[in-house]
CSV table of C-alpha atoms in Angstrom, one decimal:
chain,number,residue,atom,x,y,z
A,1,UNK,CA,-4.5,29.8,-6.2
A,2,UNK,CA,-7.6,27.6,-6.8
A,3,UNK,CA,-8.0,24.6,-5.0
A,4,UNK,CA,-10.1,22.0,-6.3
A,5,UNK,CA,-11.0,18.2,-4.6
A,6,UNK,CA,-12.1,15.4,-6.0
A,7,UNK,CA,-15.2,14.3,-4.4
A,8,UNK,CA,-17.0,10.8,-4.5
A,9,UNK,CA,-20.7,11.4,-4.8
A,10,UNK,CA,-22.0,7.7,-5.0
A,11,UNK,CA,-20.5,4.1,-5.8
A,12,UNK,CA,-19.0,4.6,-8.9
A,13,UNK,CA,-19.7,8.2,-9.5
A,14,UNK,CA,-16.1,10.6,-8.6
A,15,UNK,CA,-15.9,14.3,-9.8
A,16,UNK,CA,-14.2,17.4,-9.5
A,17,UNK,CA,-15.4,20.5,-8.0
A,18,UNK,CA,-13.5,23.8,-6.4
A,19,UNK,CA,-13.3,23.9,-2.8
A,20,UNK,CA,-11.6,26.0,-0.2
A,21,UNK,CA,-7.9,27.2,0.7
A,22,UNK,CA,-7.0,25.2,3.8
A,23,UNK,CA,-5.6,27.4,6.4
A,24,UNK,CA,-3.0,25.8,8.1
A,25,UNK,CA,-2.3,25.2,12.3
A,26,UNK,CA,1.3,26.1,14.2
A,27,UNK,CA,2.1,22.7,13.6
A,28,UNK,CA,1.1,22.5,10.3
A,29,UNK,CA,2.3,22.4,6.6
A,30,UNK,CA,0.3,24.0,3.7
A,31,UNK,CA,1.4,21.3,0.8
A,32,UNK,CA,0.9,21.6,-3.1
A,33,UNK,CA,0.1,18.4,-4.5
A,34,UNK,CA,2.1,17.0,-7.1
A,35,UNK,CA,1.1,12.6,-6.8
A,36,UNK,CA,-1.4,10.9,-5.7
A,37,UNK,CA,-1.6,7.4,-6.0
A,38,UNK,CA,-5.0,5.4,-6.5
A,39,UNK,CA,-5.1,2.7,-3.6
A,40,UNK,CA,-6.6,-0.5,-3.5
A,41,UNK,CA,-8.8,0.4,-0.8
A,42,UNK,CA,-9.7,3.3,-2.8
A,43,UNK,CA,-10.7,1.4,-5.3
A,44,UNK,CA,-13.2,-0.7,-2.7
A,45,UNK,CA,-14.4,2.5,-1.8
A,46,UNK,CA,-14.9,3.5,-5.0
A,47,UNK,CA,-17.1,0.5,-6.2
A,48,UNK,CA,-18.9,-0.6,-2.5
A,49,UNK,CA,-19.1,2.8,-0.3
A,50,UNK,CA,-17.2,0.8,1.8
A,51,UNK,CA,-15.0,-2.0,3.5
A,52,UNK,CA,-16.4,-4.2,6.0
A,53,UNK,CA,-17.5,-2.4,8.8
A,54,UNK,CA,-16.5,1.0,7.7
A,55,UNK,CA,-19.1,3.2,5.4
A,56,UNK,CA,-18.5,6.1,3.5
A,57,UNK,CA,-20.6,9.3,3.9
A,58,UNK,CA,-21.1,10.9,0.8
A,59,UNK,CA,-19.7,13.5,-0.5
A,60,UNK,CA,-16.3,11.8,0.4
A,61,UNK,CA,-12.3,12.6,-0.7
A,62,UNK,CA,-10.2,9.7,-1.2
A,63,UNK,CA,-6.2,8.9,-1.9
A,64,UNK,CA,-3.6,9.0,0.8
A,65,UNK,CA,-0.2,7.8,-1.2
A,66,UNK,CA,0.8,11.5,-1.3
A,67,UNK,CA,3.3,13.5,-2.7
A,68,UNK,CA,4.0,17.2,-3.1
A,69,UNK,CA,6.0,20.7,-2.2
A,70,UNK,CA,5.7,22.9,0.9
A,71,UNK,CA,4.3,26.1,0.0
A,72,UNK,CA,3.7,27.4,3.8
A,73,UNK,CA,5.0,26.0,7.3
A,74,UNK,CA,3.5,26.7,10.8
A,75,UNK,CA,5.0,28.6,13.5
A,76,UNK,CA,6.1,25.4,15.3
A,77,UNK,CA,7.3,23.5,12.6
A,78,UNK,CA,11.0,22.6,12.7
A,79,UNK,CA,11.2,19.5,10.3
A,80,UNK,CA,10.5,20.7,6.8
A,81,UNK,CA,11.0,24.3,5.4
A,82,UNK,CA,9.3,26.1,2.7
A,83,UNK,CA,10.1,24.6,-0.7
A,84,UNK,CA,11.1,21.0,0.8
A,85,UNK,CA,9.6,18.2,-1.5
A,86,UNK,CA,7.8,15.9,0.9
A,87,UNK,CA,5.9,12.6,1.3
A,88,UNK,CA,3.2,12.5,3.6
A,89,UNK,CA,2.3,9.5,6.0
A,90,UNK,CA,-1.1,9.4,6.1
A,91,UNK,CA,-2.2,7.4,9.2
A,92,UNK,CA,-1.4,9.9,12.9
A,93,UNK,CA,-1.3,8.0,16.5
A,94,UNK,CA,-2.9,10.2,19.3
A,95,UNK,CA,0.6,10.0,20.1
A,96,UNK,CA,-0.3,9.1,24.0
A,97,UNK,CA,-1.8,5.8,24.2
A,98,UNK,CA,-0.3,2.8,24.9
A,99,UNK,CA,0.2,1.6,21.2
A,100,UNK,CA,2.0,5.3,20.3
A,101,UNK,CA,4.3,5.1,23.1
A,102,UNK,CA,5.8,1.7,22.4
A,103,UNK,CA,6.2,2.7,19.0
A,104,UNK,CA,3.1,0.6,17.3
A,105,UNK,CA,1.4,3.4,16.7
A,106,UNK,CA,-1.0,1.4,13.8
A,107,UNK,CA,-2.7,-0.2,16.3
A,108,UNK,CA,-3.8,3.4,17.8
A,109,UNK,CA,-7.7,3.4,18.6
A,110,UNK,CA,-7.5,6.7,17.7
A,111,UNK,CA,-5.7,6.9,14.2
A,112,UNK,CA,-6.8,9.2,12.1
A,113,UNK,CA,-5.7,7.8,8.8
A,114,UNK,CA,-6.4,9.7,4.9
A,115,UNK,CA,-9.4,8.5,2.6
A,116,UNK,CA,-10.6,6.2,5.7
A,117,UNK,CA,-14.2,6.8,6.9
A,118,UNK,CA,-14.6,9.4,8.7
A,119,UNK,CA,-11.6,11.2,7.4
A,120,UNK,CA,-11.5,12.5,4.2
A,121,UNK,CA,-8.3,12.0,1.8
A,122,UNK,CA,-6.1,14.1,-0.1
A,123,UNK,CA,-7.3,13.9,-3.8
A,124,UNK,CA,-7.0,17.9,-3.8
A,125,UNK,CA,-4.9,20.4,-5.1
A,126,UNK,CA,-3.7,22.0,-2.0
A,127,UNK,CA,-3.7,20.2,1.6
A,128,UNK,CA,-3.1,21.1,4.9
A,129,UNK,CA,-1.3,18.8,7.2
A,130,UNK,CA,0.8,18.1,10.7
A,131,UNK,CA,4.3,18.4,9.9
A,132,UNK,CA,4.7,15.6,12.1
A,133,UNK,CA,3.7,13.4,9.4
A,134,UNK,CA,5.6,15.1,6.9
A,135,UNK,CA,9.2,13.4,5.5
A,136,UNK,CA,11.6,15.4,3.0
A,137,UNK,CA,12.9,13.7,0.1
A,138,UNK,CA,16.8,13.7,-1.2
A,139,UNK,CA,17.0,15.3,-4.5
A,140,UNK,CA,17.3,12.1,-6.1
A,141,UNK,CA,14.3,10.9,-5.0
A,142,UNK,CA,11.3,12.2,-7.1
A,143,UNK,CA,7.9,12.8,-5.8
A,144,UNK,CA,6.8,10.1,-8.2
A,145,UNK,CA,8.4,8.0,-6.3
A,146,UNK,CA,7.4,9.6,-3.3
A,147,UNK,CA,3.9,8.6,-4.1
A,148,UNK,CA,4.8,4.8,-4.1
A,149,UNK,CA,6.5,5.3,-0.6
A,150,UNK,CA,3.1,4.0,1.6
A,151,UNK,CA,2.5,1.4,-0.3
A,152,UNK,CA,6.3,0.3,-0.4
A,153,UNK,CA,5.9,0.7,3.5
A,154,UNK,CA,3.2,-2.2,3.4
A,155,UNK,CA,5.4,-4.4,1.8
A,156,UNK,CA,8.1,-3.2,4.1
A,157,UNK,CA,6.0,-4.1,7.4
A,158,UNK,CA,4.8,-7.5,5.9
A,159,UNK,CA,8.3,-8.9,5.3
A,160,UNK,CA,9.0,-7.2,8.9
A,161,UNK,CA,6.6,-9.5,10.1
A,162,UNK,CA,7.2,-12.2,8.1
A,163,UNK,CA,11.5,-12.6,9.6
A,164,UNK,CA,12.4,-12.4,6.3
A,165,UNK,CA,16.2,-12.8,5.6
A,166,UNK,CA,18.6,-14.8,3.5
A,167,UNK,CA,17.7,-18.1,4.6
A,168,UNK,CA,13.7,-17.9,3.7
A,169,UNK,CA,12.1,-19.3,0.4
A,170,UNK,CA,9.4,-16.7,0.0
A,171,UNK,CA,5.8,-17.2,-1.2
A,172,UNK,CA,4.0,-13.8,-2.9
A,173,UNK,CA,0.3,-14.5,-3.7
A,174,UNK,CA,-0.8,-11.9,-6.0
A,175,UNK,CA,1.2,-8.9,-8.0
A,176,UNK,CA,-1.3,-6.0,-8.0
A,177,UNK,CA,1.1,-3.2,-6.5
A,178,UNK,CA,1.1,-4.7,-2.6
A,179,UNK,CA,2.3,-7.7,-3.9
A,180,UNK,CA,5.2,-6.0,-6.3
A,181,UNK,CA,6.0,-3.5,-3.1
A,182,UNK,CA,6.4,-6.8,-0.8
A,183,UNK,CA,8.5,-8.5,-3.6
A,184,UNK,CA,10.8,-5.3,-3.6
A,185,UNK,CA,10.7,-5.5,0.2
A,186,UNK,CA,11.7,-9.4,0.7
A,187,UNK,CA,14.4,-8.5,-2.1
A,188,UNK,CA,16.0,-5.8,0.1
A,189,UNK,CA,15.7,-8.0,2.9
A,190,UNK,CA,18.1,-10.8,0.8
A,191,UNK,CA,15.3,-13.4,0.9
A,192,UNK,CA,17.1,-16.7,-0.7
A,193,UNK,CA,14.0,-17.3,-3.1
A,194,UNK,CA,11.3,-15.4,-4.5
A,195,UNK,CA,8.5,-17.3,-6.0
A,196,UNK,CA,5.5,-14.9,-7.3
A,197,UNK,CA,2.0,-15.7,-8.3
A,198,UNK,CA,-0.9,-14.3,-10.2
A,199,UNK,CA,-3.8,-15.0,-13.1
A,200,UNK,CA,-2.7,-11.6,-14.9
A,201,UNK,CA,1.0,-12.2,-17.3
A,202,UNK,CA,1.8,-8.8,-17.8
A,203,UNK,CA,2.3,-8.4,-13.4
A,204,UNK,CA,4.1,-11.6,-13.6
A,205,UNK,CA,6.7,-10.0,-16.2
A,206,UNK,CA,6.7,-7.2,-14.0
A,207,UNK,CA,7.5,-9.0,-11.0
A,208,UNK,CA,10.6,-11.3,-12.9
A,209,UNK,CA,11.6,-7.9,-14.1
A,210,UNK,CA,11.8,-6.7,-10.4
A,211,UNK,CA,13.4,-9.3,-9.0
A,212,UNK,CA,11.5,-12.6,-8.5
A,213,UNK,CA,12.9,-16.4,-8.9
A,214,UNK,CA,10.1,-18.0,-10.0
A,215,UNK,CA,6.0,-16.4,-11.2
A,216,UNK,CA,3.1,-18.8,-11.4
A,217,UNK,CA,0.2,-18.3,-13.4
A,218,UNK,CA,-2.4,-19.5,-11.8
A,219,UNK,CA,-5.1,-19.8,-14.7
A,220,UNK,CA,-2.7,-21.8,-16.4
A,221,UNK,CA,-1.1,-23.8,-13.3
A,222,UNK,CA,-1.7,-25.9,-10.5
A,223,UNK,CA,0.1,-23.5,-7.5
A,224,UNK,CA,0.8,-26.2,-5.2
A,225,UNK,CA,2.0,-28.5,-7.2
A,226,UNK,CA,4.3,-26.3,-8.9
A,227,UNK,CA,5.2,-24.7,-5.7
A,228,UNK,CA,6.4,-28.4,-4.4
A,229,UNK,CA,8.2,-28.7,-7.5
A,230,UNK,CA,10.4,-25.8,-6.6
A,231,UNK,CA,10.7,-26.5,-3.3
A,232,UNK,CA,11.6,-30.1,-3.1
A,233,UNK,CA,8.3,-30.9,-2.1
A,234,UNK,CA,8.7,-28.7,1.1
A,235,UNK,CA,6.7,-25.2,0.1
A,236,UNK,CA,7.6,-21.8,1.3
A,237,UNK,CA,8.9,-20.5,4.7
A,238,UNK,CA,7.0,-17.5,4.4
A,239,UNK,CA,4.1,-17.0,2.8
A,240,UNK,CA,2.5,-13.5,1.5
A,241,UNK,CA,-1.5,-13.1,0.4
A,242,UNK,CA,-1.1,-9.6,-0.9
A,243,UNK,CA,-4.4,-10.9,-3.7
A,244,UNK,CA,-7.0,-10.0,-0.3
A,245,UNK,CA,-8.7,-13.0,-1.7
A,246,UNK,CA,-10.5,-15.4,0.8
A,247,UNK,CA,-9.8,-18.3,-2.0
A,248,UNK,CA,-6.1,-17.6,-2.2
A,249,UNK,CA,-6.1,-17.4,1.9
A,250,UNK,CA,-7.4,-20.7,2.3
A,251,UNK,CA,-5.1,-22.3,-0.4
A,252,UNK,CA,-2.0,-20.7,1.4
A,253,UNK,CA,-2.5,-23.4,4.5
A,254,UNK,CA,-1.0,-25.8,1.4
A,255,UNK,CA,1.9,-23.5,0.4
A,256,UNK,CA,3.4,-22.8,3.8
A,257,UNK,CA,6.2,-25.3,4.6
A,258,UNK,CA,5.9,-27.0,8.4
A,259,UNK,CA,6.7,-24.3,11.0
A,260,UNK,CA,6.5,-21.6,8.8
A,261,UNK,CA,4.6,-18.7,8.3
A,262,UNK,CA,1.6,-17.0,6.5
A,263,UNK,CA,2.0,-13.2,6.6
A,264,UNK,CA,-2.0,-11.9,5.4
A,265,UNK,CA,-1.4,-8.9,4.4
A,266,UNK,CA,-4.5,-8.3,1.8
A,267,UNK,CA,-7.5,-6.9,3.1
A,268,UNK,CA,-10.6,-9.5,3.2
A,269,UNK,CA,-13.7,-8.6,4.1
A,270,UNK,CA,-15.4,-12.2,3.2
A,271,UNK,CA,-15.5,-15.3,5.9
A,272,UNK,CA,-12.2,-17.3,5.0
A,273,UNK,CA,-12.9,-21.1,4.7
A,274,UNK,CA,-9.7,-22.2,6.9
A,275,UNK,CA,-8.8,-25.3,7.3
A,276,UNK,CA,-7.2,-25.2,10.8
A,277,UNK,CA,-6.9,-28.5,11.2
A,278,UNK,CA,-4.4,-29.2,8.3
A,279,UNK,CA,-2.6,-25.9,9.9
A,280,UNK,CA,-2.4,-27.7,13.2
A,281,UNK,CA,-0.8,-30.6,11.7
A,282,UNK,CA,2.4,-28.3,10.5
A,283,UNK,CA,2.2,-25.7,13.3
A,284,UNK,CA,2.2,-22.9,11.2
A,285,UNK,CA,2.1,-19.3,12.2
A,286,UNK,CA,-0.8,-16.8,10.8
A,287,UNK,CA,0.4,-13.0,11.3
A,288,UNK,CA,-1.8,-10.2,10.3
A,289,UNK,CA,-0.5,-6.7,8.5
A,290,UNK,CA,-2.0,-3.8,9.6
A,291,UNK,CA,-0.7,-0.6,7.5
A,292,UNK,CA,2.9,-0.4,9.1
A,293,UNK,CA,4.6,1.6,11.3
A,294,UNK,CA,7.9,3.9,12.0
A,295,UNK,CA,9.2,2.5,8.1
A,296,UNK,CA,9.0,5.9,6.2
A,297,UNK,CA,12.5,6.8,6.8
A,298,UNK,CA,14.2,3.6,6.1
A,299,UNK,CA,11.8,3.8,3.0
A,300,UNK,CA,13.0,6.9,1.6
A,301,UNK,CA,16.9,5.8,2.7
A,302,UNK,CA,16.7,2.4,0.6
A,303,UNK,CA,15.1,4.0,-2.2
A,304,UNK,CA,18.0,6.9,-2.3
A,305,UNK,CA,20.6,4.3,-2.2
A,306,UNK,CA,19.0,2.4,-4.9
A,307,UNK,CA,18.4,-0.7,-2.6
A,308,UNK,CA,15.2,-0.6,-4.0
A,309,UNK,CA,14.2,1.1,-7.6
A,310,UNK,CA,10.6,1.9,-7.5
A,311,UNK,CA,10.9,3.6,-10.9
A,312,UNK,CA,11.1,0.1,-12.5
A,313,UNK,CA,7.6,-0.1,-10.8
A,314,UNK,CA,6.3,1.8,-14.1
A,315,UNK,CA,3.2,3.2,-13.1
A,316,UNK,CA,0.9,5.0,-15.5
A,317,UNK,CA,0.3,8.5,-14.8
A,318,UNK,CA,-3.1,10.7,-15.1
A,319,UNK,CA,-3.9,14.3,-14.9
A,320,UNK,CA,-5.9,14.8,-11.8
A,321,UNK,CA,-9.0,16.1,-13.8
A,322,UNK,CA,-9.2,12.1,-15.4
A,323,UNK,CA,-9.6,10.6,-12.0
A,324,UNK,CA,-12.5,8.8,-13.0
A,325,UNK,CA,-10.4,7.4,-16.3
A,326,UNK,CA,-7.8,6.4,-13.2
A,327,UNK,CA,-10.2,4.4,-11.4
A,328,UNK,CA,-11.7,3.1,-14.3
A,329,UNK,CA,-8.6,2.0,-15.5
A,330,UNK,CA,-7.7,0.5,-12.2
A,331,UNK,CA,-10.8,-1.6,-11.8
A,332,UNK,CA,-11.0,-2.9,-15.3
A,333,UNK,CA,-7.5,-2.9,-17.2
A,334,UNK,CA,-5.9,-5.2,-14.1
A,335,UNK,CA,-4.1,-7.2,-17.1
A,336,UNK,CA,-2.8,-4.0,-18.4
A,337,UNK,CA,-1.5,-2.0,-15.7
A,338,UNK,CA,-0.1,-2.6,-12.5
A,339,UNK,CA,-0.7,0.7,-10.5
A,340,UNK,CA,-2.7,4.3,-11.2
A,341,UNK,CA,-1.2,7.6,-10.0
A,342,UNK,CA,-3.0,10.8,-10.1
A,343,UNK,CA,-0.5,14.0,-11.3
A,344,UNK,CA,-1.8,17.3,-10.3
């Protein structure tokens, strides 16, 4: 077996090389990749070297939406067996702090999370990793859909946050693949309406196609106003910035109805021109999203009942060897595609 990684050498610059044969721990898995899915934040990566305050160090493996088959298990390890497809979480608590024994492990000063500085990702063949982290799939649950399981648990842990349930009018700003996961989420979750927006047609098709009420494009449309228009003049309970878009952030103190609340859950690295005094006035709550936490199995559950169809999601697939097609793709054919996974 040859394993091979794909390694970012420079802003803009990815290629792939042979590497190594993990060797794998008591408590580990040895894995054989099958998806990978290309991230938003691996995109950022990608084009900056980094995200806010965290810098790359060069040569450096991204991806951590991960799919594939257990090849080899540890001595220890009780919860997967040889030949198990698997998804892989890829954010581990210590697992003895304060955060990771109340069960809110993402706050854990001492994650160690894929394809975020200073741990590498899992854009490679073959991967060793804790069987801790490690989740079997039914057999009607593919590993392509495995590989749109962490993002789905965003989504998941945003409408968590957000108290979403049948009586909420829900607000989705932006339908890159955070913003279709949370849509899938809040429509699992029986949210009363579903009101979608975005500058790209082809992810507002997608999201009416997946569920949504109501999609706003916002190149062509005023968002507020239309926004009052559908809900008699009140805007949304909940609102969702999934764009990670300081402009769309500040305009969302406008959408959310009085008392409601504003669930951020894209990443924004840029100062955010809030207007806290028009939130005042409505007593709105802001509630940040950081990754998720304890979601994977009622994930996979949901998706085997078909409570939620990631399939519809419609990805387009590449061969591992065109990553750099992927993330060009990604970055520049937004109005084409809605999400990049890498086959191996």
């Amino acid at each position: 077996m040859e394993n091979r990684e794909a390694l970012l050498l420079e802003p803009g610059k990815i290629q792939v090389f042979p590497c190594d044969m993990p060797t794998i721990q008591d408590d580990e898995v040895l894995v054989k990749m099958e998806y990978c899915g290309v991230c938003g934040s691996d995109v950022h990566y990608f084009r900056f070297g980094g995200i806010g305050r965290r810098k790359v160090t060069f040569p450096y493996v991204l991806g951590h939406e991960c799919t594939g088959e257990v090849l080899e298990i540890g001595s220890k390890v009780t919860n997967v067996a040889v030949g198990d497809k698997i998804v892989m979480e890829p954010g581990l608590g210590c697992g003895h702090c304060e955060y990771c024994m109340t069960g809110r492990y993402n706050l854990c000063e001492d994650m160690k999370f894929m394809a975020t500085p200073p741990y590498n990702g899992a854009f490679k063949k073959y991967m060793a990793y804790p069987a801790r982290g490690c989740f079997k799939l039914p057999e009607n649950v593919s590993t392509l859909e495995g590989a749109m399981i962490e993002p789905l648990a965003v989504g998941m842990h945003a409408a968590r946050r957000g108290e979403v349930d049948n009586s909420k009018v829900v607000l989705i700003t932006g339908m890159g693949c955070i913003g279709l996961m949370t849509l899938l989420s809040c429509k699992a979750m029986n949210a009363q309406k579903i009101i979608v927006t975005d500058v790209f047609q082809n992810r507002l098709d997608k999201a009416l196609e997946l569920g949504a009420d109501y999609a706003i494009n916002v190149a062509e449309t005023d968002m507020i106003e239309k926004l009052k228009e559908l809900t008699d003049g009140k805007g949304a309970d909940v609102v969702f910035e999934t764009a990670g878009r300081a402009q769309t952030a500040a305009q969302n103190v406008f959408a959310v109805r009085r008392g409601g609340v504003i669930v951020q859950v894209g990443t924004i690295a840029d100062p955010v021109p809030y207007q806290f005094n028009e939130l005042g006035k409505i007593e709105a709550d802001i509630r940040s999203v950081f990754r998720y936490r304890n979601i994977f199995p009622l994930a996979i559950k949901l998706i085997e009942k078909g409570d939620i169809n990631l399939k519809a999601v419609g990805p387009d697939i590449f061969d591992f060897e065109d990553v750099a097609k992927a993330f060009d793709t990604a970055i520049n054919r937004g109005n084409e595609v809605v999400k990049c996974i890498l086959k191996f």
